[in-house]
mmCIF file with all atom_site columns, C-alpha atoms in Angstrom:
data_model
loop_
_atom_site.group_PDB
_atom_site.id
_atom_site.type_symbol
_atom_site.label_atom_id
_atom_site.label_alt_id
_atom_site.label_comp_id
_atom_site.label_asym_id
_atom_site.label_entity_id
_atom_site.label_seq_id
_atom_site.pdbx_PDB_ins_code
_atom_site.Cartn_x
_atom_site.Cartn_y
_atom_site.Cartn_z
_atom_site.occupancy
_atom_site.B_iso_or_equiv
_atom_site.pdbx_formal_charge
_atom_site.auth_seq_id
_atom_site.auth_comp_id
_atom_site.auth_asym_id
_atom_site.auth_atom_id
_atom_site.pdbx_PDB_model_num
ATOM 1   C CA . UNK A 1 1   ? 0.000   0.000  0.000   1.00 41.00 ? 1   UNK A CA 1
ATOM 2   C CA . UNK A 1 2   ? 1.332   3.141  -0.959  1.00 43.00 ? 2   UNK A CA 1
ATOM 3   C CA . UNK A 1 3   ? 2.362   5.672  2.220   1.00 45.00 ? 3   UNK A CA 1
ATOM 4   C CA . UNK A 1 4   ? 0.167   8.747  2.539   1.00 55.00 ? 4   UNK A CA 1
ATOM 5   C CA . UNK A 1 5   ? 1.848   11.748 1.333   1.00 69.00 ? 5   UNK A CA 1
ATOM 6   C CA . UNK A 1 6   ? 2.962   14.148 3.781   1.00 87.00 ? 6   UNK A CA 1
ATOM 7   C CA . UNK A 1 7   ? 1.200   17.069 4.091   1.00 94.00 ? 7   UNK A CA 1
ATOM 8   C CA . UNK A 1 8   ? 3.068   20.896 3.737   1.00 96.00 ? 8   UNK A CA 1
ATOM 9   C CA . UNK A 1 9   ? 2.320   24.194 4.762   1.00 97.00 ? 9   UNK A CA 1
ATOM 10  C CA . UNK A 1 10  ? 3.080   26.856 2.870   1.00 97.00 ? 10  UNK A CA 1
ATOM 11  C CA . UNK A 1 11  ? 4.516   30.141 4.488   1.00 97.00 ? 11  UNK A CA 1
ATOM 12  C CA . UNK A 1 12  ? 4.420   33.770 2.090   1.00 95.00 ? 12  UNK A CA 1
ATOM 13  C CA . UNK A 1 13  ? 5.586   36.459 4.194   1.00 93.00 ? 13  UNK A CA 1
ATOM 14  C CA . UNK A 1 14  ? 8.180   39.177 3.878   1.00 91.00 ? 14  UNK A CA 1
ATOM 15  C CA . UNK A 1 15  ? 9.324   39.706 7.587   1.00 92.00 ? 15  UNK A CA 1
ATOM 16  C CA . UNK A 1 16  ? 11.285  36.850 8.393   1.00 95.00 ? 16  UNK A CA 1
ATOM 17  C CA . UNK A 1 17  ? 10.170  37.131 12.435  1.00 94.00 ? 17  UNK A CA 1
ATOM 18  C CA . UNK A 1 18  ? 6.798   36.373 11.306  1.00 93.00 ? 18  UNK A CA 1
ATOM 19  C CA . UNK A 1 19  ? 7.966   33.579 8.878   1.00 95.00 ? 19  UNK A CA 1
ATOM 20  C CA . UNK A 1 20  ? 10.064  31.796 11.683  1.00 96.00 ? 20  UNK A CA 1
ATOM 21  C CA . UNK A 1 21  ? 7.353   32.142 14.413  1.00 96.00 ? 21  UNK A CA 1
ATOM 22  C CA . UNK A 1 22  ? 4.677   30.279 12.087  1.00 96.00 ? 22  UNK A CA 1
ATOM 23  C CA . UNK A 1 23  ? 7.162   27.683 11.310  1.00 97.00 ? 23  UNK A CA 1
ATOM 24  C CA . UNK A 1 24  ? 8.014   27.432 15.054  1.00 97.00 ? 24  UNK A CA 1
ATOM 25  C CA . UNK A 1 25  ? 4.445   27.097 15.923  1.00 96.00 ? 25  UNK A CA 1
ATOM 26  C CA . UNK A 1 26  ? 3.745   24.676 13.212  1.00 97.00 ? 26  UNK A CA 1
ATOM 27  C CA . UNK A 1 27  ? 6.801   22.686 14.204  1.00 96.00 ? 27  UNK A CA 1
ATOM 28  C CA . UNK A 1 28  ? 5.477   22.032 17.479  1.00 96.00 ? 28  UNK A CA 1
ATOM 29  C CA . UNK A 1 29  ? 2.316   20.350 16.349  1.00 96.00 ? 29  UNK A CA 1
ATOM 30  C CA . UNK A 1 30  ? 4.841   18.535 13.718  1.00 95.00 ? 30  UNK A CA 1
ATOM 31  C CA . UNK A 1 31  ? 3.524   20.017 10.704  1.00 96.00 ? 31  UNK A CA 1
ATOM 32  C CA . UNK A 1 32  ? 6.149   20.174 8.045   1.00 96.00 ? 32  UNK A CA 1
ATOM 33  C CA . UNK A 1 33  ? 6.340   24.134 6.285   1.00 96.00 ? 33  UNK A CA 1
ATOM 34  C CA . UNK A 1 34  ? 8.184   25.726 3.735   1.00 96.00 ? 34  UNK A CA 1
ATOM 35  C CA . UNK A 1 35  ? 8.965   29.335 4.055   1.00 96.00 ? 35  UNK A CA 1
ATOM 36  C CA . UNK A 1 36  ? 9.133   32.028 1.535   1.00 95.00 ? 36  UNK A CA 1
ATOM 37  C CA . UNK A 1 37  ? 10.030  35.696 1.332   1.00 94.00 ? 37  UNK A CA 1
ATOM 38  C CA . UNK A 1 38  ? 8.257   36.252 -2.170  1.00 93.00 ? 38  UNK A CA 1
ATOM 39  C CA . UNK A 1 39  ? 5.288   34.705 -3.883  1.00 93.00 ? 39  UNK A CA 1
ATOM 40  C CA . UNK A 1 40  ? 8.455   34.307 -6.764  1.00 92.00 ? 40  UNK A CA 1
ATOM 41  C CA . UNK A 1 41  ? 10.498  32.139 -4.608  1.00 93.00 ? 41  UNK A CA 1
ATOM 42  C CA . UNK A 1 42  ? 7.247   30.034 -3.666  1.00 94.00 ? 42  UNK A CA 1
ATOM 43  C CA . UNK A 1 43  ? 6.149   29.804 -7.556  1.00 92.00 ? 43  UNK A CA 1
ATOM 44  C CA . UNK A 1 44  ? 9.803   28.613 -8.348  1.00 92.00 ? 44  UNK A CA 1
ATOM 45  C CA . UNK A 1 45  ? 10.375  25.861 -5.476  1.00 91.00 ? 45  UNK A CA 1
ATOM 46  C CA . UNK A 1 46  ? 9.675   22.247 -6.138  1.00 88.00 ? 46  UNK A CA 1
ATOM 47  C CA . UNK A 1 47  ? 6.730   21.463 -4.088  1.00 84.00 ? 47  UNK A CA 1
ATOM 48  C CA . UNK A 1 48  ? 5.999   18.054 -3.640  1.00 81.00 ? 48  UNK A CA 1
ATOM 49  C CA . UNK A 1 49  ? 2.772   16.209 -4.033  1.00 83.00 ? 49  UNK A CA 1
ATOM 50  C CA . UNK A 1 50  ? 1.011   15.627 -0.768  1.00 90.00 ? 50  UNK A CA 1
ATOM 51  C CA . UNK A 1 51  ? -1.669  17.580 0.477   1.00 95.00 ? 51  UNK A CA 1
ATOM 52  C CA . UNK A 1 52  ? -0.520  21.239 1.447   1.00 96.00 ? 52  UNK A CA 1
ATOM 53  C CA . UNK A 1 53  ? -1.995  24.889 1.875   1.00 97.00 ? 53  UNK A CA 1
ATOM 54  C CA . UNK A 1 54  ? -0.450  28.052 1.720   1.00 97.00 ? 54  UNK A CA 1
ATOM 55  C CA . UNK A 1 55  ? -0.784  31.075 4.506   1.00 97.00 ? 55  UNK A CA 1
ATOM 56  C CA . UNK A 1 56  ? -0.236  34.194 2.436   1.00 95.00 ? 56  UNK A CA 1
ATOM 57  C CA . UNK A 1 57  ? 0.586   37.453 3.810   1.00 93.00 ? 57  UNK A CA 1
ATOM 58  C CA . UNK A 1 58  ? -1.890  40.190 2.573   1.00 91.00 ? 58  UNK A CA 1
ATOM 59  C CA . UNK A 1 59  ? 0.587   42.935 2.008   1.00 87.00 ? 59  UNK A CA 1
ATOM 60  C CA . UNK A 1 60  ? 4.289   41.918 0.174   1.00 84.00 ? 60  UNK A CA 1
ATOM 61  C CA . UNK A 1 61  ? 6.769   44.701 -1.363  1.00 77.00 ? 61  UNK A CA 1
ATOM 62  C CA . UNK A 1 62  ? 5.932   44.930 -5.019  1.00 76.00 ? 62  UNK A CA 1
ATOM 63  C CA . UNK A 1 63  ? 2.867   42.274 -4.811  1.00 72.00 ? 63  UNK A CA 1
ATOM 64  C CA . UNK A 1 64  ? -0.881  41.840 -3.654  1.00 85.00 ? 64  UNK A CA 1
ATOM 65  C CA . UNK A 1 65  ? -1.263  38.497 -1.930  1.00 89.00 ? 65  UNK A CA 1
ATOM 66  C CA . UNK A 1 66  ? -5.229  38.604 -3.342  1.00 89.00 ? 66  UNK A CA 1
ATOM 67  C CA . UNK A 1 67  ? -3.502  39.596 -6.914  1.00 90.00 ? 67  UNK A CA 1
ATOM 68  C CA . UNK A 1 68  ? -1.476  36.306 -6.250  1.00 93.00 ? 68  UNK A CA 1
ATOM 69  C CA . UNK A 1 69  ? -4.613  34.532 -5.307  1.00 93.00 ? 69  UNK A CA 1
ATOM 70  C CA . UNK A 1 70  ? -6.117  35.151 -8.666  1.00 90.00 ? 70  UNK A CA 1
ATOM 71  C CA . UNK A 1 71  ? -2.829  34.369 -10.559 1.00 91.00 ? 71  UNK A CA 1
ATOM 72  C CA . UNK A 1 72  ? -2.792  30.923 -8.990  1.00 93.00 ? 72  UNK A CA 1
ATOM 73  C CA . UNK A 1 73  ? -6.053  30.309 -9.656  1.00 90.00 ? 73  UNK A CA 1
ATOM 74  C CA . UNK A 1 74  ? -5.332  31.554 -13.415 1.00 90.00 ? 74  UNK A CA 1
ATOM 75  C CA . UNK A 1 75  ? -2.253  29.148 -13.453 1.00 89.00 ? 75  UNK A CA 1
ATOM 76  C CA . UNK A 1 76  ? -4.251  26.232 -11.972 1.00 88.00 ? 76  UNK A CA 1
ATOM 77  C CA . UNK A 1 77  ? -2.796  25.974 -9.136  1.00 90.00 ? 77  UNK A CA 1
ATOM 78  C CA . UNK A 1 78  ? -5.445  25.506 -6.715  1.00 90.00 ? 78  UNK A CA 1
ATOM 79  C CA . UNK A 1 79  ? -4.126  25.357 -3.337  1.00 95.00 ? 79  UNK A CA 1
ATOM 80  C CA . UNK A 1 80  ? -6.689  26.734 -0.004  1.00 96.00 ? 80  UNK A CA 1
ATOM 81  C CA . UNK A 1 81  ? -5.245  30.124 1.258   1.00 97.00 ? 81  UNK A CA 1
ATOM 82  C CA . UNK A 1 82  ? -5.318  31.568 4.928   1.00 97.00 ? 82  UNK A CA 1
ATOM 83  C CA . UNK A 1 83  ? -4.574  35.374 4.518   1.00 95.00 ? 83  UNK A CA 1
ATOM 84  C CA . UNK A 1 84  ? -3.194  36.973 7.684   1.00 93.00 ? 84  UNK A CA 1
ATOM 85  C CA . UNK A 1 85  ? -2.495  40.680 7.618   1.00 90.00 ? 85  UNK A CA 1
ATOM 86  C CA . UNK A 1 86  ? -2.211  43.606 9.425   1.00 83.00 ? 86  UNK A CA 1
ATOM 87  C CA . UNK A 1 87  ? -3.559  46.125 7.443   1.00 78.00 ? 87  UNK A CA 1
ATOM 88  C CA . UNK A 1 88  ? -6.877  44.279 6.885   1.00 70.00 ? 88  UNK A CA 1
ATOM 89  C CA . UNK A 1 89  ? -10.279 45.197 6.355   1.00 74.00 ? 89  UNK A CA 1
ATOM 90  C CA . UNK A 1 90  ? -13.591 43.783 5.851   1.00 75.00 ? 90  UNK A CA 1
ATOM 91  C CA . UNK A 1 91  ? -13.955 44.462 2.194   1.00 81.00 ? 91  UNK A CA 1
ATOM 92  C CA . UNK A 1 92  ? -10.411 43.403 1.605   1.00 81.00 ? 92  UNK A CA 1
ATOM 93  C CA . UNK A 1 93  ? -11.517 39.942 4.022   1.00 85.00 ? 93  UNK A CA 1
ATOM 94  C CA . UNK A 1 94  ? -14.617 39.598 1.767   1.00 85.00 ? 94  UNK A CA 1
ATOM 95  C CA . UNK A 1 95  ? -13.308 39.714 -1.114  1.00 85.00 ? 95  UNK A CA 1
ATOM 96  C CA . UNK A 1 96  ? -10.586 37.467 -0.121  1.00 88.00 ? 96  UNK A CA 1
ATOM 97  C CA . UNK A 1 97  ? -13.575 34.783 1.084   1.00 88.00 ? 97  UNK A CA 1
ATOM 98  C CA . UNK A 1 98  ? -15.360 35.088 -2.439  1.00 88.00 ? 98  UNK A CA 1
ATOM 99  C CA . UNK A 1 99  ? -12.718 34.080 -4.385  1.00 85.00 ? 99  UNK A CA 1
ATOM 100 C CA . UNK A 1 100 ? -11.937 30.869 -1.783  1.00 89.00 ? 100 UNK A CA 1
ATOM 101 C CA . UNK A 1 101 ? -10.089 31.819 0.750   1.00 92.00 ? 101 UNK A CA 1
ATOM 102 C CA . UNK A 1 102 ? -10.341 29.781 3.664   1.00 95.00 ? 102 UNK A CA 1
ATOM 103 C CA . UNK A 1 103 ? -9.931  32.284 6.257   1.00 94.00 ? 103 UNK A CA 1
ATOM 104 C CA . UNK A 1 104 ? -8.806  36.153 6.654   1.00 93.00 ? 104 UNK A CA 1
ATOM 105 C CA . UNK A 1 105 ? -6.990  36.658 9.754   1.00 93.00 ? 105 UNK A CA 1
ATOM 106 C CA . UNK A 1 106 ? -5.749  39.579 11.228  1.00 90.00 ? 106 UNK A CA 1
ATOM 107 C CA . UNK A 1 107 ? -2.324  40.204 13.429  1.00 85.00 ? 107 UNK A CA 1
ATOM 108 C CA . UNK A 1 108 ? -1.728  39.318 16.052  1.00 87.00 ? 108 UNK A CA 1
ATOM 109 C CA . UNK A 1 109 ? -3.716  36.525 15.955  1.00 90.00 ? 109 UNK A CA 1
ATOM 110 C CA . UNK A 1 110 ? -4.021  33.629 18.246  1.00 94.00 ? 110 UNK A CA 1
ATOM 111 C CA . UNK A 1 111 ? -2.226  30.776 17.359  1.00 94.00 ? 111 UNK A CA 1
ATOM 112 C CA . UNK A 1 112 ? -5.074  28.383 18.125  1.00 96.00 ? 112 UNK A CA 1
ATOM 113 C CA . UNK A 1 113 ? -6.873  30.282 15.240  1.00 96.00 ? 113 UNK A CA 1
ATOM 114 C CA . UNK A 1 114 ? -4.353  29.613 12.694  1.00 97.00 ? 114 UNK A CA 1
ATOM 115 C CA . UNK A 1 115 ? -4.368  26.235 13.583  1.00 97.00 ? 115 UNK A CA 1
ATOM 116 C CA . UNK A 1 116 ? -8.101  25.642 13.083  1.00 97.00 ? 116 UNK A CA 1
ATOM 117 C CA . UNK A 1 117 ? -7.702  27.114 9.595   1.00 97.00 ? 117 UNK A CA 1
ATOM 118 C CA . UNK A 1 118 ? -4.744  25.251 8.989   1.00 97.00 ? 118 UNK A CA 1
ATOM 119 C CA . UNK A 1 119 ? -6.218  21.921 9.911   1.00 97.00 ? 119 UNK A CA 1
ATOM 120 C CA . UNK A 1 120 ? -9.649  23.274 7.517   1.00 97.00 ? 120 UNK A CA 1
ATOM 121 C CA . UNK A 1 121 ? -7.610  24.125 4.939   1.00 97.00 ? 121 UNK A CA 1
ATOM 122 C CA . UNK A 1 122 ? -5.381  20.521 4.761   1.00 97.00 ? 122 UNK A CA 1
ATOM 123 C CA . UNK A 1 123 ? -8.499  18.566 5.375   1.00 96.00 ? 123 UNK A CA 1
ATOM 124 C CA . UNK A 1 124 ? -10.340 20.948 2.025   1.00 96.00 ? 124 UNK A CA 1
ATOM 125 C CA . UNK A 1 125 ? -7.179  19.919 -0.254  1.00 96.00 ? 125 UNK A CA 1
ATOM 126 C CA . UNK A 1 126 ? -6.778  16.040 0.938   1.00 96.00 ? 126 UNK A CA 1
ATOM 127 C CA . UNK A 1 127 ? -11.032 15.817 -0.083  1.00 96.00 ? 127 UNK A CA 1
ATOM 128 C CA . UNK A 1 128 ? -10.038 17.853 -3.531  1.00 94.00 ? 128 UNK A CA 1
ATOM 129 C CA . UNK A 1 129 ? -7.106  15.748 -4.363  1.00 93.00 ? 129 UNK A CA 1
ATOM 130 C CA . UNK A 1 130 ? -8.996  12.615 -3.695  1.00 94.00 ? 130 UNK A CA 1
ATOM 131 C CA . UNK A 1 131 ? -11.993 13.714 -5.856  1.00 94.00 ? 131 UNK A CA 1
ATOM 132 C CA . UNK A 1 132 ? -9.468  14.928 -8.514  1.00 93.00 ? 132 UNK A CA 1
ATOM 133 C CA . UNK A 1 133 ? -7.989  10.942 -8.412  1.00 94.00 ? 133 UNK A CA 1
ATOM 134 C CA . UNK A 1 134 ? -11.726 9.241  -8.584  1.00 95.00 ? 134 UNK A CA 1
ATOM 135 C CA . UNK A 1 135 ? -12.321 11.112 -11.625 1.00 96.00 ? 135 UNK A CA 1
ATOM 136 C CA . UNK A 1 136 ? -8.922  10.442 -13.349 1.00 96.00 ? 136 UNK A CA 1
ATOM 137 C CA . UNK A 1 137 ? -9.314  7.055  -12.409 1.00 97.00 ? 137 UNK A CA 1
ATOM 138 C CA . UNK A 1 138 ? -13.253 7.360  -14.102 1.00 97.00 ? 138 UNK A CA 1
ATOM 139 C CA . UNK A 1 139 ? -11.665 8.503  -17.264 1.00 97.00 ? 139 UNK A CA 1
ATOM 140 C CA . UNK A 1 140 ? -9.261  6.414  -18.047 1.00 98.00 ? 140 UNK A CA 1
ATOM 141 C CA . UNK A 1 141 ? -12.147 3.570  -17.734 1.00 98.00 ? 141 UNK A CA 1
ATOM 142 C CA . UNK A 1 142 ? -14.098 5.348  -20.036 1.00 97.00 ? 142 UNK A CA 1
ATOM 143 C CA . UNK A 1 143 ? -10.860 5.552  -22.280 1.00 97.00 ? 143 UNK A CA 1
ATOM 144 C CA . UNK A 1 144 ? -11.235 2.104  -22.102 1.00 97.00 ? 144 UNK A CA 1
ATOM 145 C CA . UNK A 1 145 ? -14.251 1.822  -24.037 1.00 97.00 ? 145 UNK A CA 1
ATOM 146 C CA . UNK A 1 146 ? -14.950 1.444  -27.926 1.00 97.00 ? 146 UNK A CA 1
ATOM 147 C CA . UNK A 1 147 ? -16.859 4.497  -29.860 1.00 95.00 ? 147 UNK A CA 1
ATOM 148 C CA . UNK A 1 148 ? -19.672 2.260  -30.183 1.00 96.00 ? 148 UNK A CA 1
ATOM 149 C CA . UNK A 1 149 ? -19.957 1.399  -26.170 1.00 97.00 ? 149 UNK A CA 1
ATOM 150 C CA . UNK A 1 150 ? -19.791 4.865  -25.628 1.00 96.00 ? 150 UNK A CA 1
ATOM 151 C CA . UNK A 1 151 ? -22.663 5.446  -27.644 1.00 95.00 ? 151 UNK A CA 1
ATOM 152 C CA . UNK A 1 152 ? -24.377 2.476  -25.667 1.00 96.00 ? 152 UNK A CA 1
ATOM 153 C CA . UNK A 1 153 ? -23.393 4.348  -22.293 1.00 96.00 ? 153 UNK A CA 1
ATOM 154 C CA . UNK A 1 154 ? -24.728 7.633  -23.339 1.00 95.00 ? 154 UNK A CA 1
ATOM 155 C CA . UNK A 1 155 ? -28.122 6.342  -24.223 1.00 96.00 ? 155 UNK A CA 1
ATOM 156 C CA . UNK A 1 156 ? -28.438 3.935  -21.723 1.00 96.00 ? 156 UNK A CA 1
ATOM 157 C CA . UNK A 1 157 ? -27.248 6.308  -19.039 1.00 95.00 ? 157 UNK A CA 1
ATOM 158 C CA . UNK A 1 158 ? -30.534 8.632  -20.984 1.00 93.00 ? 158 UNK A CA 1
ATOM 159 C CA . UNK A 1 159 ? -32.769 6.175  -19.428 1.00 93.00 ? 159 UNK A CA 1
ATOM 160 C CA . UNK A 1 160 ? -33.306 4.075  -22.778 1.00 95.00 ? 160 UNK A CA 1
ATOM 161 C CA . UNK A 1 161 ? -33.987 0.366  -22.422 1.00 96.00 ? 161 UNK A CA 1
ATOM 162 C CA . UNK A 1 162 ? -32.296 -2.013 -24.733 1.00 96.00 ? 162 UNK A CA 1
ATOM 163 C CA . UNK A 1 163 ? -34.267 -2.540 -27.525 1.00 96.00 ? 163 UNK A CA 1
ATOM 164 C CA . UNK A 1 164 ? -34.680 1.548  -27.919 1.00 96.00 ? 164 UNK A CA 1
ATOM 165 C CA . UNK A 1 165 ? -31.024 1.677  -27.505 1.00 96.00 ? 165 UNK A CA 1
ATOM 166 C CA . UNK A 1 166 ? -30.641 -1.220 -30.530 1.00 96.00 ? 166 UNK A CA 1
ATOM 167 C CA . UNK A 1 167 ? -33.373 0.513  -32.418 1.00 96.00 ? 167 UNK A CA 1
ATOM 168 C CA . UNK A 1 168 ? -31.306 3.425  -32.609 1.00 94.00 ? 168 UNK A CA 1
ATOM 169 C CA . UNK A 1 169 ? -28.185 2.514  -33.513 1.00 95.00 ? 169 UNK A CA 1
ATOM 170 C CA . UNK A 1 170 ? -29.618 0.015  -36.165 1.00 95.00 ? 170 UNK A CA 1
ATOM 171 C CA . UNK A 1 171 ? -28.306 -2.969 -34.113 1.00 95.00 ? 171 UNK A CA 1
ATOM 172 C CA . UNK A 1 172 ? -30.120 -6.256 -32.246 1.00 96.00 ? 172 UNK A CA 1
ATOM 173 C CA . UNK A 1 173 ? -30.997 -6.141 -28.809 1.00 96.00 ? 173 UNK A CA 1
ATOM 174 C CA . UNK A 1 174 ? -28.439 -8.658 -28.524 1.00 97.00 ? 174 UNK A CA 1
ATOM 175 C CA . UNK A 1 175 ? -25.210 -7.302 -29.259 1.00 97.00 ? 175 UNK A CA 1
ATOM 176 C CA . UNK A 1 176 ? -26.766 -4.143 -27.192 1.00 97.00 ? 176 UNK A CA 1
ATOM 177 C CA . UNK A 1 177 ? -26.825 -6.365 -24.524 1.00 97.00 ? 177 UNK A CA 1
ATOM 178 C CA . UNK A 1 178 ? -23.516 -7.706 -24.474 1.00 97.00 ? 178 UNK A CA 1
ATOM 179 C CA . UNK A 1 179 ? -22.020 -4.071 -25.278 1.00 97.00 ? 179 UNK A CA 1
ATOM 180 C CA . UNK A 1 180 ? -24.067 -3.053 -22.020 1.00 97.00 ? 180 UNK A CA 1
ATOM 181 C CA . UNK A 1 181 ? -22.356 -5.969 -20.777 1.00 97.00 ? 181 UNK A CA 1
ATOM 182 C CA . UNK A 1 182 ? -18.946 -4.346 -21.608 1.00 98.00 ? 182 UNK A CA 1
ATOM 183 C CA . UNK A 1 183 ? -19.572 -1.094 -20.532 1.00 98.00 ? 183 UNK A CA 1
ATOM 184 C CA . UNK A 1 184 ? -20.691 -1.873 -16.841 1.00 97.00 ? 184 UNK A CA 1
ATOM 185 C CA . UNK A 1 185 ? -17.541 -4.574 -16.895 1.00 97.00 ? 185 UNK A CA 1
ATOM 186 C CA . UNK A 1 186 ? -14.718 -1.541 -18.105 1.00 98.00 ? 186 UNK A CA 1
ATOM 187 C CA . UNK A 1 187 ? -16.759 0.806  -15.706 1.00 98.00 ? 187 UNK A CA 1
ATOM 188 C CA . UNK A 1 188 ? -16.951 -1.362 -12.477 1.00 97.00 ? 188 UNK A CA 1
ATOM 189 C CA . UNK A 1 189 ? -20.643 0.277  -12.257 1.00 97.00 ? 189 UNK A CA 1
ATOM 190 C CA . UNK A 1 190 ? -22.240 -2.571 -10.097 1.00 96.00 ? 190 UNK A CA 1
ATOM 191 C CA . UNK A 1 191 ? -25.872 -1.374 -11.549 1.00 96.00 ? 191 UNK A CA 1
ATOM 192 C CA . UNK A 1 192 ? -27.338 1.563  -13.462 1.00 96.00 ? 192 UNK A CA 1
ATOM 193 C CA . UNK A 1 193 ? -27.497 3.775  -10.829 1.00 96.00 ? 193 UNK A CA 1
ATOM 194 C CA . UNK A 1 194 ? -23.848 3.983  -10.048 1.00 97.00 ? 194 UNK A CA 1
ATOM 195 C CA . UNK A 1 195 ? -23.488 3.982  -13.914 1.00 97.00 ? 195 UNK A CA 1
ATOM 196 C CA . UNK A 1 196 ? -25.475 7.061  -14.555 1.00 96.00 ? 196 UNK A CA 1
ATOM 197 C CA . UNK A 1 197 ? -23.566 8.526  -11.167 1.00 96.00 ? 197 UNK A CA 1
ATOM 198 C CA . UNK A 1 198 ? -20.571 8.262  -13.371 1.00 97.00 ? 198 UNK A CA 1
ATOM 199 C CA . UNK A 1 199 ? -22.044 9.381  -16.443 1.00 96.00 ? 199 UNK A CA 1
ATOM 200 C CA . UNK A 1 200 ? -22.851 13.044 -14.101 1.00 95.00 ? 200 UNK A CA 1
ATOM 201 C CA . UNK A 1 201 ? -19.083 12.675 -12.985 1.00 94.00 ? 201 UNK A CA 1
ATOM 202 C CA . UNK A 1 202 ? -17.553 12.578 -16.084 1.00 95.00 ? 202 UNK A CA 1
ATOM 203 C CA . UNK A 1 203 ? -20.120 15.179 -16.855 1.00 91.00 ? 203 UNK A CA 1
ATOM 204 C CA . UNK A 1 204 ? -20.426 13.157 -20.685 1.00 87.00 ? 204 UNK A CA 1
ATOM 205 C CA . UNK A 1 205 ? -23.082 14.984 -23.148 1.00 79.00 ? 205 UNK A CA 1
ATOM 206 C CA . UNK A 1 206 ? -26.530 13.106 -23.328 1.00 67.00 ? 206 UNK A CA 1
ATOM 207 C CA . UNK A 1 207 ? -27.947 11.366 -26.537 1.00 63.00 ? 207 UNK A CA 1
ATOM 208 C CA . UNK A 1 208 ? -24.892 10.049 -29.003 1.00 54.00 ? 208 UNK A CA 1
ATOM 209 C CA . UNK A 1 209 ? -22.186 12.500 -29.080 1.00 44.00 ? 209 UNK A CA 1
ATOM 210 C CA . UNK A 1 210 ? -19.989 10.140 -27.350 1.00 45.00 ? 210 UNK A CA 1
ATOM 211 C CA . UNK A 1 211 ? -19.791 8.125  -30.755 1.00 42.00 ? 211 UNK A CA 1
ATOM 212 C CA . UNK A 1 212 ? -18.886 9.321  -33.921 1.00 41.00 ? 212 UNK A CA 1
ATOM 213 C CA . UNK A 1 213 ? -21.493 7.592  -35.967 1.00 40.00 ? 213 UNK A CA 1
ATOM 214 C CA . UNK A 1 214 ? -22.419 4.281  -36.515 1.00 41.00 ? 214 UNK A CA 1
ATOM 215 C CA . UNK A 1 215 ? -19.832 3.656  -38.406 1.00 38.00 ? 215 UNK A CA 1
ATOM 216 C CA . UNK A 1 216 ? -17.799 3.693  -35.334 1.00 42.00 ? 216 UNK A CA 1
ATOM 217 C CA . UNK A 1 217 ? -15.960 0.758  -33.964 1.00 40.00 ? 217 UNK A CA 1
ATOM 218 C CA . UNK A 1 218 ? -18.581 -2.384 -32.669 1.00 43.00 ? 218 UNK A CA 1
#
């Protein structure tokens, strides 16, 4: 079984007291962080892959930390954010919340706090990541399938039974219901219902755009 990843907290913040007395706290509850001066340095590190957040100073010499928030969002980098400044205020906090920030704290702030949006934050990106894995995991069994059980997927997934499905695509029932066969097989749907749950998933188009015509492979 492959070993959880450890998780990281990111540190953006200009004043290096501030930057070591995070990691000191964080330390002591043995979190593992990575510090940075600039959100440069931070965009320019090797991260690694577990699940991590990032507590990003408001206010940095020549940057915006909710500039940076959008630019990492633009870059798809989607990691949760705690802001903490001390120059805050409540349409800079709302604003910050709108766009997904997971909390807007202001200095000083307790460290108990920080550590309840810390925890929020970790336990956000571990749920994200593992959604993110269940639907590459859902595509690459879809990959799986011909053009023509695609096409049996998408209508059966419609609600069509069998013989409308085989009426459609000019077939017989029979070789519908083996491709049905297939596609629950390649799937691992255990009925329709979880079928059609991974239809929504995958968020496929209804009808018989999955196939290019019938033509397409049998």
């Amino acid at each position: 079984m492959k070993p959880a990843a450890t998780s990281t907290v990111f540190v953006i913040d200009d004043d290096p007291l501030v930057r070591a007395a995070i990691q000191g706290m964080l330390k002591s509850v043995d979190l593992h962080s990575e510090a940075f001066e600039t959100p440069q340095e931070f965009l320019t590190s090797k991260r690694s892959d577990g699940p991590s957040c990032l507590i990003l100073d408001v206010r940095l010499p020549g940057a915006n930390g909710l500039e940076f928030q959008h630019e990492l969002a633009g870059a798809g980098i989607r990691i949760p954010i705690i802001f903490i400044t001390g120059y805050g205020d409540i349409p800079m906090s709302v604003k910050a919340m709108k766009s997904g920030a997971v909390e807007f704290l202001t200095k000083p702030f307790r460290d108990q706090d920080l550590l309840d949006a810390i925890h929020q934050a970790l336990d956000r990106d571990r749920i994200m990541r593992q959604q993110e894995n269940e639907l590459a995991e859902l595509r690459r069994r879809f990959e799986s399938l011909t053009a023509r059980e695609r096409e049996v997927m998408s209508l059966v997934v419609s609600g069509m039974l069998n013989k409308q499905v085989a009426f459609d695509l000019g077939t017989s029932e029979i070789t519908v219901k083996i491709q049905r066969g297939n596609v629950m097989r390649k799937m691992q749907a255990e009925s329709l219902a979880e079928l059609v749950r991974m239809a929504a998933k995958l968020e496929l188009p209804p009808g018989r755009s999955l196939g290019p015509s019938r033509t397409g492979r049998e």
